[in-house]
PDB file of N, CA and C in Angstrom:
ATOM      1  N   MET A   2     -29.149   3.677   3.837  1.00 43.00           N
ATOM      2  CA  MET A   2     -28.975   4.474   2.646  1.00 43.00           C
ATOM      3  C   MET A   2     -27.604   4.231   2.021  1.00 43.00           C
ATOM      4  N   GLU A   3     -26.548   4.250   2.849  1.00 51.00           N
ATOM      5  CA  GLU A   3     -25.194   4.075   2.332  1.00 51.00           C
ATOM      6  C   GLU A   3     -25.027   2.711   1.660  1.00 51.00           C
ATOM      7  N   ARG A   4     -25.550   1.652   2.254  1.00 54.00           N
ATOM      8  CA  ARG A   4     -25.434   0.316   1.659  1.00 54.00           C
ATOM      9  C   ARG A   4     -26.085   0.264   0.285  1.00 54.00           C
ATOM     10  N   ARG A   5     -27.248   0.889   0.154  1.00 51.00           N
ATOM     11  CA  ARG A   5     -27.940   0.877  -1.122  1.00 51.00           C
ATOM     12  C   ARG A   5     -27.087   1.566  -2.190  1.00 51.00           C
ATOM     13  N   LEU A   6     -26.446   2.663  -1.828  1.00 49.00           N
ATOM     14  CA  LEU A   6     -25.595   3.367  -2.776  1.00 49.00           C
ATOM     15  C   LEU A   6     -24.411   2.504  -3.195  1.00 49.00           C
ATOM     16  N   GLN A   7     -23.821   1.784  -2.250  1.00 58.00           N
ATOM     17  CA  GLN A   7     -22.680   0.932  -2.566  1.00 58.00           C
ATOM     18  C   GLN A   7     -23.068  -0.165  -3.542  1.00 58.00           C
ATOM     19  N   ARG A   8     -24.229  -0.734  -3.400  1.00 63.00           N
ATOM     20  CA  ARG A   8     -24.660  -1.814  -4.287  1.00 63.00           C
ATOM     21  C   ARG A   8     -24.928  -1.323  -5.696  1.00 63.00           C
ATOM     22  N   GLU A   9     -25.194  -0.049  -5.839  1.00 73.00           N
ATOM     23  CA  GLU A   9     -25.494   0.491  -7.155  1.00 73.00           C
ATOM     24  C   GLU A   9     -24.241   0.793  -7.960  1.00 73.00           C
ATOM     25  N   LYS A  10     -23.078   0.687  -7.372  1.00 79.00           N
ATOM     26  CA  LYS A  10     -21.824   0.965  -8.081  1.00 79.00           C
ATOM     27  C   LYS A  10     -21.418  -0.262  -8.882  1.00 79.00           C
ATOM     28  N   ASN A  11     -21.167  -0.077 -10.153  1.00 86.00           N
ATOM     29  CA  ASN A  11     -20.772  -1.194 -11.011  1.00 86.00           C
ATOM     30  C   ASN A  11     -19.266  -1.312 -11.175  1.00 86.00           C
ATOM     31  N   ASP A  12     -18.559  -0.196 -11.111  1.00 90.00           N
ATOM     32  CA  ASP A  12     -17.117  -0.189 -11.322  1.00 90.00           C
ATOM     33  C   ASP A  12     -16.442   0.493 -10.140  1.00 90.00           C
ATOM     34  N   VAL A  13     -15.602  -0.262  -9.410  1.00 90.00           N
ATOM     35  CA  VAL A  13     -14.957   0.244  -8.208  1.00 90.00           C
ATOM     36  C   VAL A  13     -13.530  -0.286  -8.146  1.00 90.00           C
ATOM     37  N   ALA A  14     -12.614   0.553  -7.696  1.00 91.00           N
ATOM     38  CA  ALA A  14     -11.243   0.126  -7.420  1.00 91.00           C
ATOM     39  C   ALA A  14     -10.977   0.352  -5.940  1.00 91.00           C
ATOM     40  N   VAL A  15     -10.436  -0.664  -5.264  1.00 90.00           N
ATOM     41  CA  VAL A  15     -10.112  -0.578  -3.839  1.00 90.00           C
ATOM     42  C   VAL A  15      -8.623  -0.867  -3.689  1.00 90.00           C
ATOM     43  N   VAL A  16      -7.913   0.034  -3.013  1.00 91.00           N
ATOM     44  CA  VAL A  16      -6.491  -0.171  -2.740  1.00 91.00           C
ATOM     45  C   VAL A  16      -6.346  -0.435  -1.252  1.00 91.00           C
ATOM     46  N   VAL A  17      -5.632  -1.507  -0.904  1.00 89.00           N
ATOM     47  CA  VAL A  17      -5.405  -1.883   0.487  1.00 89.00           C
ATOM     48  C   VAL A  17      -3.926  -1.666   0.798  1.00 89.00           C
ATOM     49  N   VAL A  18      -3.659  -0.825   1.796  1.00 85.00           N
ATOM     50  CA  VAL A  18      -2.286  -0.561   2.206  1.00 85.00           C
ATOM     51  C   VAL A  18      -2.089  -1.204   3.568  1.00 85.00           C
ATOM     52  N   GLY A  19      -1.150  -2.118   3.643  1.00 83.00           N
ATOM     53  CA  GLY A  19      -0.862  -2.818   4.891  1.00 83.00           C
ATOM     54  C   GLY A  19       0.558  -3.329   4.833  1.00 83.00           C
ATOM     55  N   THR A  20       0.762  -4.563   5.245  1.00 83.00           N
ATOM     56  CA  THR A  20       2.085  -5.163   5.162  1.00 83.00           C
ATOM     57  C   THR A  20       2.595  -5.113   3.731  1.00 83.00           C
ATOM     58  N   GLY A  21       1.683  -5.280   2.805  1.00 85.00           N
ATOM     59  CA  GLY A  21       1.970  -5.109   1.381  1.00 85.00           C
ATOM     60  C   GLY A  21       0.925  -4.174   0.804  1.00 85.00           C
ATOM     61  N   ILE A  22       0.861  -4.110  -0.505  1.00 91.00           N
ATOM     62  CA  ILE A  22      -0.153  -3.316  -1.188  1.00 91.00           C
ATOM     63  C   ILE A  22      -0.997  -4.288  -1.998  1.00 91.00           C
ATOM     64  N   GLY A  23      -2.286  -4.235  -1.806  1.00 89.00           N
ATOM     65  CA  GLY A  23      -3.185  -5.124  -2.544  1.00 89.00           C
ATOM     66  C   GLY A  23      -4.404  -4.350  -2.989  1.00 89.00           C
ATOM     67  N   GLY A  24      -5.447  -5.078  -3.304  1.00 90.00           N
ATOM     68  CA  GLY A  24      -6.671  -4.403  -3.678  1.00 90.00           C
ATOM     69  C   GLY A  24      -7.598  -5.293  -4.468  1.00 90.00           C
ATOM     70  N   ALA A  25      -8.595  -4.662  -5.028  1.00 90.00           N
ATOM     71  CA  ALA A  25      -9.575  -5.385  -5.824  1.00 90.00           C
ATOM     72  C   ALA A  25     -10.171  -4.437  -6.853  1.00 90.00           C
ATOM     73  N   LEU A  26     -10.576  -5.017  -7.953  1.00 91.00           N
ATOM     74  CA  LEU A  26     -11.284  -4.285  -8.995  1.00 91.00           C
ATOM     75  C   LEU A  26     -12.654  -4.890  -9.164  1.00 91.00           C
ATOM     76  N   ILE A  27     -13.665  -4.063  -9.151  1.00 89.00           N
ATOM     77  CA  ILE A  27     -15.027  -4.506  -9.437  1.00 89.00           C
ATOM     78  C   ILE A  27     -15.366  -3.905 -10.795  1.00 89.00           C
ATOM     79  N   LYS A  28     -15.695  -4.743 -11.732  1.00 90.00           N
ATOM     80  CA  LYS A  28     -15.981  -4.310 -13.095  1.00 90.00           C
ATOM     81  C   LYS A  28     -17.340  -4.869 -13.493  1.00 90.00           C
ATOM     82  N   ASN A  29     -18.239  -3.995 -13.877  1.00 90.00           N
ATOM     83  CA  ASN A  29     -19.600  -4.403 -14.223  1.00 90.00           C
ATOM     84  C   ASN A  29     -20.253  -5.204 -13.100  1.00 90.00           C
ATOM     85  N   GLY A  30     -19.985  -4.821 -11.843  1.00 86.00           N
ATOM     86  CA  GLY A  30     -20.616  -5.447 -10.686  1.00 86.00           C
ATOM     87  C   GLY A  30     -19.985  -6.747 -10.230  1.00 86.00           C
ATOM     88  N   SER A  31     -18.899  -7.194 -10.875  1.00 88.00           N
ATOM     89  CA  SER A  31     -18.238  -8.450 -10.496  1.00 88.00           C
ATOM     90  C   SER A  31     -16.749  -8.207 -10.256  1.00 88.00           C
ATOM     91  N   ILE A  32     -16.166  -9.029  -9.385  1.00 89.00           N
ATOM     92  CA  ILE A  32     -14.726  -8.921  -9.143  1.00 89.00           C
ATOM     93  C   ILE A  32     -13.992  -9.291 -10.423  1.00 89.00           C
ATOM     94  N   HIS A  33     -13.092  -8.406 -10.825  1.00 90.00           N
ATOM     95  CA  HIS A  33     -12.264  -8.647 -12.012  1.00 90.00           C
ATOM     96  C   HIS A  33     -10.975  -9.308 -11.544  1.00 90.00           C
ATOM     97  N   LYS A  34     -10.764 -10.543 -11.951  1.00 90.00           N
ATOM     98  CA  LYS A  34      -9.615 -11.320 -11.471  1.00 90.00           C
ATOM     99  C   LYS A  34      -8.384 -11.155 -12.350  1.00 90.00           C
ATOM    100  N   GLY A  35      -8.552 -10.728 -13.566  1.00 86.00           N
ATOM    101  CA  GLY A  35      -7.411 -10.573 -14.454  1.00 86.00           C
ATOM    102  C   GLY A  35      -7.006 -11.896 -15.073  1.00 86.00           C
ATOM    103  N   GLY A  36      -6.074 -11.828 -15.988  1.00 84.00           N
ATOM    104  CA  GLY A  36      -5.640 -13.005 -16.726  1.00 84.00           C
ATOM    105  C   GLY A  36      -4.980 -14.069 -15.877  1.00 84.00           C
ATOM    106  N   HIS A  37      -4.301 -13.675 -14.818  1.00 86.00           N
ATOM    107  CA  HIS A  37      -3.580 -14.622 -13.958  1.00 86.00           C
ATOM    108  C   HIS A  37      -3.969 -14.435 -12.491  1.00 86.00           C
ATOM    109  N   LEU A  38      -5.208 -14.035 -12.253  1.00 83.00           N
ATOM    110  CA  LEU A  38      -5.761 -13.817 -10.915  1.00 83.00           C
ATOM    111  C   LEU A  38      -5.065 -12.691 -10.154  1.00 83.00           C
ATOM    112  N   HIS A  39      -4.490 -11.722 -10.861  1.00 84.00           N
ATOM    113  CA  HIS A  39      -3.819 -10.598 -10.231  1.00 84.00           C
ATOM    114  C   HIS A  39      -4.480  -9.272 -10.589  1.00 84.00           C
ATOM    115  N   GLY A  40      -5.765  -9.285 -10.894  1.00 84.00           N
ATOM    116  CA  GLY A  40      -6.464  -8.085 -11.337  1.00 84.00           C
ATOM    117  C   GLY A  40      -6.386  -6.909 -10.379  1.00 84.00           C
ATOM    118  N   GLY A  41      -6.376  -7.146  -9.088  1.00 85.00           N
ATOM    119  CA  GLY A  41      -6.327  -6.058  -8.118  1.00 85.00           C
ATOM    120  C   GLY A  41      -5.022  -5.981  -7.352  1.00 85.00           C
ATOM    121  N   GLU A  42      -3.999  -6.616  -7.851  1.00 87.00           N
ATOM    122  CA  GLU A  42      -2.708  -6.605  -7.153  1.00 87.00           C
ATOM    123  C   GLU A  42      -1.915  -5.359  -7.533  1.00 87.00           C
ATOM    124  N   PHE A  43      -2.326  -4.240  -6.953  1.00 90.00           N
ATOM    125  CA  PHE A  43      -1.695  -2.964  -7.265  1.00 90.00           C
ATOM    126  C   PHE A  43      -0.248  -2.910  -6.797  1.00 90.00           C
ATOM    127  N   GLY A  44       0.125  -3.753  -5.867  1.00 88.00           N
ATOM    128  CA  GLY A  44       1.495  -3.762  -5.363  1.00 88.00           C
ATOM    129  C   GLY A  44       2.520  -4.070  -6.433  1.00 88.00           C
ATOM    130  N   TYR A  45       2.112  -4.725  -7.519  1.00 86.00           N
ATOM    131  CA  TYR A  45       3.039  -5.056  -8.606  1.00 86.00           C
ATOM    132  C   TYR A  45       3.265  -3.894  -9.562  1.00 86.00           C
ATOM    133  N   MET A  46       2.485  -2.822  -9.413  1.00 87.00           N
ATOM    134  CA  MET A  46       2.611  -1.687 -10.333  1.00 87.00           C
ATOM    135  C   MET A  46       4.004  -1.089 -10.250  1.00 87.00           C
ATOM    136  N   ILE A  47       4.616  -0.879 -11.399  1.00 87.00           N
ATOM    137  CA  ILE A  47       5.927  -0.244 -11.451  1.00 87.00           C
ATOM    138  C   ILE A  47       5.724   1.259 -11.368  1.00 87.00           C
ATOM    139  N   LEU A  48       6.331   1.882 -10.371  1.00 84.00           N
ATOM    140  CA  LEU A  48       6.188   3.316 -10.166  1.00 84.00           C
ATOM    141  C   LEU A  48       7.288   4.104 -10.852  1.00 84.00           C
ATOM    142  N   ASN A  49       8.456   3.513 -10.956  1.00 79.00           N
ATOM    143  CA  ASN A  49       9.577   4.218 -11.571  1.00 79.00           C
ATOM    144  C   ASN A  49      10.402   3.222 -12.367  1.00 79.00           C
ATOM    145  N   SER A  50      10.216   3.211 -13.662  1.00 78.00           N
ATOM    146  CA  SER A  50      10.931   2.236 -14.500  1.00 78.00           C
ATOM    147  C   SER A  50      12.430   2.502 -14.534  1.00 78.00           C
ATOM    148  N   ASN A  51      12.875   3.679 -14.122  1.00 79.00           N
ATOM    149  CA  ASN A  51      14.305   3.978 -14.074  1.00 79.00           C
ATOM    150  C   ASN A  51      14.999   3.253 -12.929  1.00 79.00           C
ATOM    151  N   ASN A  52      14.225   2.770 -11.954  1.00 72.00           N
ATOM    152  CA  ASN A  52      14.792   2.080 -10.790  1.00 72.00           C
ATOM    153  C   ASN A  52      14.749   0.562 -10.920  1.00 72.00           C
ATOM    154  N   LEU A  53      14.419   0.022 -12.076  1.00 72.00           N
ATOM    155  CA  LEU A  53      14.288  -1.427 -12.216  1.00 72.00           C
ATOM    156  C   LEU A  53      15.533  -2.128 -11.692  1.00 72.00           C
ATOM    157  N   GLY A  54      15.301  -3.127 -10.851  1.00 70.00           N
ATOM    158  CA  GLY A  54      16.401  -3.888 -10.261  1.00 70.00           C
ATOM    159  C   GLY A  54      16.935  -3.293  -8.970  1.00 70.00           C
ATOM    160  N   SER A  55      16.449  -2.113  -8.577  1.00 70.00           N
ATOM    161  CA  SER A  55      16.969  -1.462  -7.373  1.00 70.00           C
ATOM    162  C   SER A  55      16.278  -1.948  -6.108  1.00 70.00           C
ATOM    163  N   GLY A  56      15.143  -2.650  -6.259  1.00 65.00           N
ATOM    164  CA  GLY A  56      14.374  -3.064  -5.101  1.00 65.00           C
ATOM    165  C   GLY A  56      13.425  -1.987  -4.607  1.00 65.00           C
ATOM    166  N   MET A  57      13.303  -0.902  -5.339  1.00 69.00           N
ATOM    167  CA  MET A  57      12.405   0.188  -4.939  1.00 69.00           C
ATOM    168  C   MET A  57      11.649   0.720  -6.152  1.00 69.00           C
ATOM    169  N   ASN A  58      11.085  -0.170  -6.941  1.00 82.00           N
ATOM    170  CA  ASN A  58      10.406   0.317  -8.127  1.00 82.00           C
ATOM    171  C   ASN A  58       8.919  -0.011  -8.184  1.00 82.00           C
ATOM    172  N   THR A  59       8.439  -0.941  -7.359  1.00 87.00           N
ATOM    173  CA  THR A  59       7.008  -1.258  -7.374  1.00 87.00           C
ATOM    174  C   THR A  59       6.305  -0.544  -6.216  1.00 87.00           C
ATOM    175  N   PHE A  60       4.991  -0.488  -6.304  1.00 88.00           N
ATOM    176  CA  PHE A  60       4.181   0.148  -5.260  1.00 88.00           C
ATOM    177  C   PHE A  60       4.463  -0.510  -3.904  1.00 88.00           C
ATOM    178  N   SER A  61       4.494  -1.850  -3.835  1.00 87.00           N
ATOM    179  CA  SER A  61       4.757  -2.546  -2.564  1.00 87.00           C
ATOM    180  C   SER A  61       6.154  -2.270  -2.040  1.00 87.00           C
ATOM    181  N   GLU A  62       7.141  -2.266  -2.936  1.00 85.00           N
ATOM    182  CA  GLU A  62       8.521  -2.031  -2.502  1.00 85.00           C
ATOM    183  C   GLU A  62       8.721  -0.606  -1.999  1.00 85.00           C
ATOM    184  N   THR A  63       7.877   0.301  -2.435  1.00 84.00           N
ATOM    185  CA  THR A  63       8.035   1.705  -2.089  1.00 84.00           C
ATOM    186  C   THR A  63       7.144   2.136  -0.944  1.00 84.00           C
ATOM    187  N   ALA A  64       5.899   1.652  -0.891  1.00 86.00           N
ATOM    188  CA  ALA A  64       4.930   2.250   0.014  1.00 86.00           C
ATOM    189  C   ALA A  64       4.267   1.315   1.015  1.00 86.00           C
ATOM    190  N   SER A  65       4.602   0.035   1.013  1.00 89.00           N
ATOM    191  CA  SER A  65       3.982  -0.859   2.001  1.00 89.00           C
ATOM    192  C   SER A  65       4.515  -0.525   3.387  1.00 89.00           C
ATOM    193  N   THR A  66       3.782  -0.893   4.401  1.00 89.00           N
ATOM    194  CA  THR A  66       4.212  -0.646   5.768  1.00 89.00           C
ATOM    195  C   THR A  66       5.576  -1.272   6.018  1.00 89.00           C
ATOM    196  N   PHE A  67       5.773  -2.494   5.530  1.00 89.00           N
ATOM    197  CA  PHE A  67       7.061  -3.171   5.733  1.00 89.00           C
ATOM    198  C   PHE A  67       8.204  -2.388   5.101  1.00 89.00           C
ATOM    199  N   SER A  68       8.020  -1.917   3.872  1.00 89.00           N
ATOM    200  CA  SER A  68       9.111  -1.202   3.206  1.00 89.00           C
ATOM    201  C   SER A  68       9.419   0.123   3.897  1.00 89.00           C
ATOM    202  N   ILE A  69       8.387   0.778   4.422  1.00 91.00           N
ATOM    203  CA  ILE A  69       8.609   2.038   5.143  1.00 91.00           C
ATOM    204  C   ILE A  69       9.388   1.761   6.427  1.00 91.00           C
ATOM    205  N   ILE A  70       8.996   0.733   7.171  1.00 93.00           N
ATOM    206  CA  ILE A  70       9.702   0.382   8.410  1.00 93.00           C
ATOM    207  C   ILE A  70      11.160   0.012   8.103  1.00 93.00           C
ATOM    208  N   LYS A  71      11.356  -0.744   7.045  1.00 92.00           N
ATOM    209  CA  LYS A  71      12.715  -1.152   6.652  1.00 92.00           C
ATOM    210  C   LYS A  71      13.583   0.069   6.356  1.00 92.00           C
ATOM    211  N   CYS A  72      13.035   1.022   5.635  1.00 92.00           N
ATOM    212  CA  CYS A  72      13.763   2.244   5.294  1.00 92.00           C
ATOM    213  C   CYS A  72      14.088   3.058   6.547  1.00 92.00           C
ATOM    214  N   VAL A  73      13.125   3.201   7.443  1.00 95.00           N
ATOM    215  CA  VAL A  73      13.341   3.949   8.685  1.00 95.00           C
ATOM    216  C   VAL A  73      14.403   3.254   9.542  1.00 95.00           C
ATOM    217  N   ALA A  74      14.320   1.940   9.648  1.00 96.00           N
ATOM    218  CA  ALA A  74      15.309   1.185  10.447  1.00 96.00           C
ATOM    219  C   ALA A  74      16.718   1.391   9.899  1.00 96.00           C
ATOM    220  N   GLN A  75      16.854   1.370   8.576  1.00 94.00           N
ATOM    221  CA  GLN A  75      18.173   1.583   7.965  1.00 94.00           C
ATOM    222  C   GLN A  75      18.687   2.987   8.264  1.00 94.00           C
ATOM    223  N   GLN A  76      17.826   3.976   8.110  1.00 96.00           N
ATOM    224  CA  GLN A  76      18.267   5.363   8.320  1.00 96.00           C
ATOM    225  C   GLN A  76      18.574   5.665   9.784  1.00 96.00           C
ATOM    226  N   LYS A  77      17.834   5.024  10.695  1.00 96.00           N
ATOM    227  CA  LYS A  77      18.057   5.256  12.125  1.00 96.00           C
ATOM    228  C   LYS A  77      19.084   4.275  12.706  1.00 96.00           C
ATOM    229  N   GLN A  78      19.504   3.329  11.872  1.00 96.00           N
ATOM    230  CA  GLN A  78      20.474   2.304  12.272  1.00 96.00           C
ATOM    231  C   GLN A  78      19.990   1.544  13.510  1.00 96.00           C
ATOM    232  N   VAL A  79      18.734   1.044  13.417  1.00 96.00           N
ATOM    233  CA  VAL A  79      18.162   0.214  14.478  1.00 96.00           C
ATOM    234  C   VAL A  79      17.659  -1.085  13.860  1.00 96.00           C
ATOM    235  N   ASP A  80      17.438  -2.080  14.702  1.00 96.00           N
ATOM    236  CA  ASP A  80      16.918  -3.356  14.226  1.00 96.00           C
ATOM    237  C   ASP A  80      15.472  -3.187  13.766  1.00 96.00           C
ATOM    238  N   ILE A  81      15.169  -3.731  12.618  1.00 94.00           N
ATOM    239  CA  ILE A  81      13.831  -3.592  12.044  1.00 94.00           C
ATOM    240  C   ILE A  81      12.751  -4.144  12.962  1.00 94.00           C
ATOM    241  N   SER A  82      13.082  -5.159  13.758  1.00 94.00           N
ATOM    242  CA  SER A  82      12.087  -5.769  14.650  1.00 94.00           C
ATOM    243  C   SER A  82      11.711  -4.845  15.812  1.00 94.00           C
ATOM    244  N   SER A  83      12.462  -3.768  15.999  1.00 95.00           N
ATOM    245  CA  SER A  83      12.152  -2.841  17.089  1.00 95.00           C
ATOM    246  C   SER A  83      11.136  -1.770  16.670  1.00 95.00           C
ATOM    247  N   LEU A  84      10.719  -1.796  15.414  1.00 94.00           N
ATOM    248  CA  LEU A  84       9.792  -0.784  14.896  1.00 94.00           C
ATOM    249  C   LEU A  84       8.474  -1.404  14.450  1.00 94.00           C
ATOM    250  N   THR A  85       7.424  -0.598  14.529  1.00 93.00           N
ATOM    251  CA  THR A  85       6.130  -1.002  13.978  1.00 93.00           C
ATOM    252  C   THR A  85       5.622   0.118  13.079  1.00 93.00           C
ATOM    253  N   GLY A  86       4.695  -0.219  12.218  1.00 91.00           N
ATOM    254  CA  GLY A  86       4.094   0.789  11.359  1.00 91.00           C
ATOM    255  C   GLY A  86       3.381   1.857  12.168  1.00 91.00           C
ATOM    256  N   GLU A  87       2.675   1.428  13.210  1.00 93.00           N
ATOM    257  CA  GLU A  87       1.944   2.378  14.055  1.00 93.00           C
ATOM    258  C   GLU A  87       2.907   3.373  14.703  1.00 93.00           C
ATOM    259  N   GLN A  88       4.036   2.867  15.228  1.00 94.00           N
ATOM    260  CA  GLN A  88       5.027   3.754  15.837  1.00 94.00           C
ATOM    261  C   GLN A  88       5.559   4.749  14.812  1.00 94.00           C
ATOM    262  N   ASN A  89       5.815   4.254  13.610  1.00 93.00           N
ATOM    263  CA  ASN A  89       6.361   5.119  12.570  1.00 93.00           C
ATOM    264  C   ASN A  89       5.406   6.263  12.248  1.00 93.00           C
ATOM    265  N   PHE A  90       4.125   5.962  12.080  1.00 91.00           N
ATOM    266  CA  PHE A  90       3.169   7.003  11.729  1.00 91.00           C
ATOM    267  C   PHE A  90       2.959   7.983  12.882  1.00 91.00           C
ATOM    268  N   LEU A  91       3.006   7.492  14.132  1.00 95.00           N
ATOM    269  CA  LEU A  91       2.898   8.391  15.283  1.00 95.00           C
ATOM    270  C   LEU A  91       4.092   9.343  15.337  1.00 95.00           C
ATOM    271  N   LYS A  92       5.287   8.816  15.089  1.00 95.00           N
ATOM    272  CA  LYS A  92       6.489   9.661  15.102  1.00 95.00           C
ATOM    273  C   LYS A  92       6.467  10.646  13.942  1.00 95.00           C
ATOM    274  N   ALA A  93       5.935  10.244  12.812  1.00 94.00           N
ATOM    275  CA  ALA A  93       5.830  11.160  11.670  1.00 94.00           C
ATOM    276  C   ALA A  93       4.914  12.328  12.026  1.00 94.00           C
ATOM    277  N   GLU A  94       3.819  12.033  12.740  1.00 96.00           N
ATOM    278  CA  GLU A  94       2.903  13.096  13.179  1.00 96.00           C
ATOM    279  C   GLU A  94       3.557  14.022  14.186  1.00 96.00           C
ATOM    280  N   GLN A  95       4.619  13.534  14.867  1.00 97.00           N
ATOM    281  CA  GLN A  95       5.355  14.337  15.841  1.00 97.00           C
ATOM    282  C   GLN A  95       6.571  15.004  15.194  1.00 97.00           C
ATOM    283  N   ASP A  96       6.562  15.072  13.863  1.00 96.00           N
ATOM    284  CA  ASP A  96       7.584  15.756  13.061  1.00 96.00           C
ATOM    285  C   ASP A  96       8.948  15.067  13.023  1.00 96.00           C
ATOM    286  N   ASP A  97       8.994  13.762  13.262  1.00 96.00           N
ATOM    287  CA  ASP A  97      10.238  13.021  13.090  1.00 96.00           C
ATOM    288  C   ASP A  97      10.543  13.001  11.583  1.00 96.00           C
ATOM    289  N   GLU A  98      11.622  13.635  11.180  1.00 95.00           N
ATOM    290  CA  GLU A  98      11.941  13.797   9.757  1.00 95.00           C
ATOM    291  C   GLU A  98      12.164  12.459   9.045  1.00 95.00           C
ATOM    292  N   VAL A  99      12.827  11.522   9.709  1.00 95.00           N
ATOM    293  CA  VAL A  99      13.073  10.209   9.089  1.00 95.00           C
ATOM    294  C   VAL A  99      11.764   9.474   8.881  1.00 95.00           C
ATOM    295  N   CYS A 100      10.892   9.502   9.872  1.00 93.00           N
ATOM    296  CA  CYS A 100       9.619   8.791   9.777  1.00 93.00           C
ATOM    297  C   CYS A 100       8.688   9.422   8.747  1.00 93.00           C
ATOM    298  N   LYS A 101       8.801  10.728   8.549  1.00 91.00           N
ATOM    299  CA  LYS A 101       8.000  11.391   7.510  1.00 91.00           C
ATOM    300  C   LYS A 101       8.427  10.901   6.152  1.00 91.00           C
TER     301      LYS A 101
END
């Protein structure tokens, strides 16, 4: 039943959060690639135009797993290679203020 419902959708947006931010757009039942093949690259979206040039203005620079780990490592003054995204989210669930 669920598969049949999915096939009936003509317009869908999918956001992928991982090492970076990506995604896909389905428009009229087909993948929308955009003018330069970046149709679903949500990571390029500017979230705060006041921060242009700061390194923290796009979706990827702000919310990707890598950027979160980088920020936590800086605040905790530890080597970035000693942290993982999974560890960060577990510590956030344990009320670690920096990881939140």
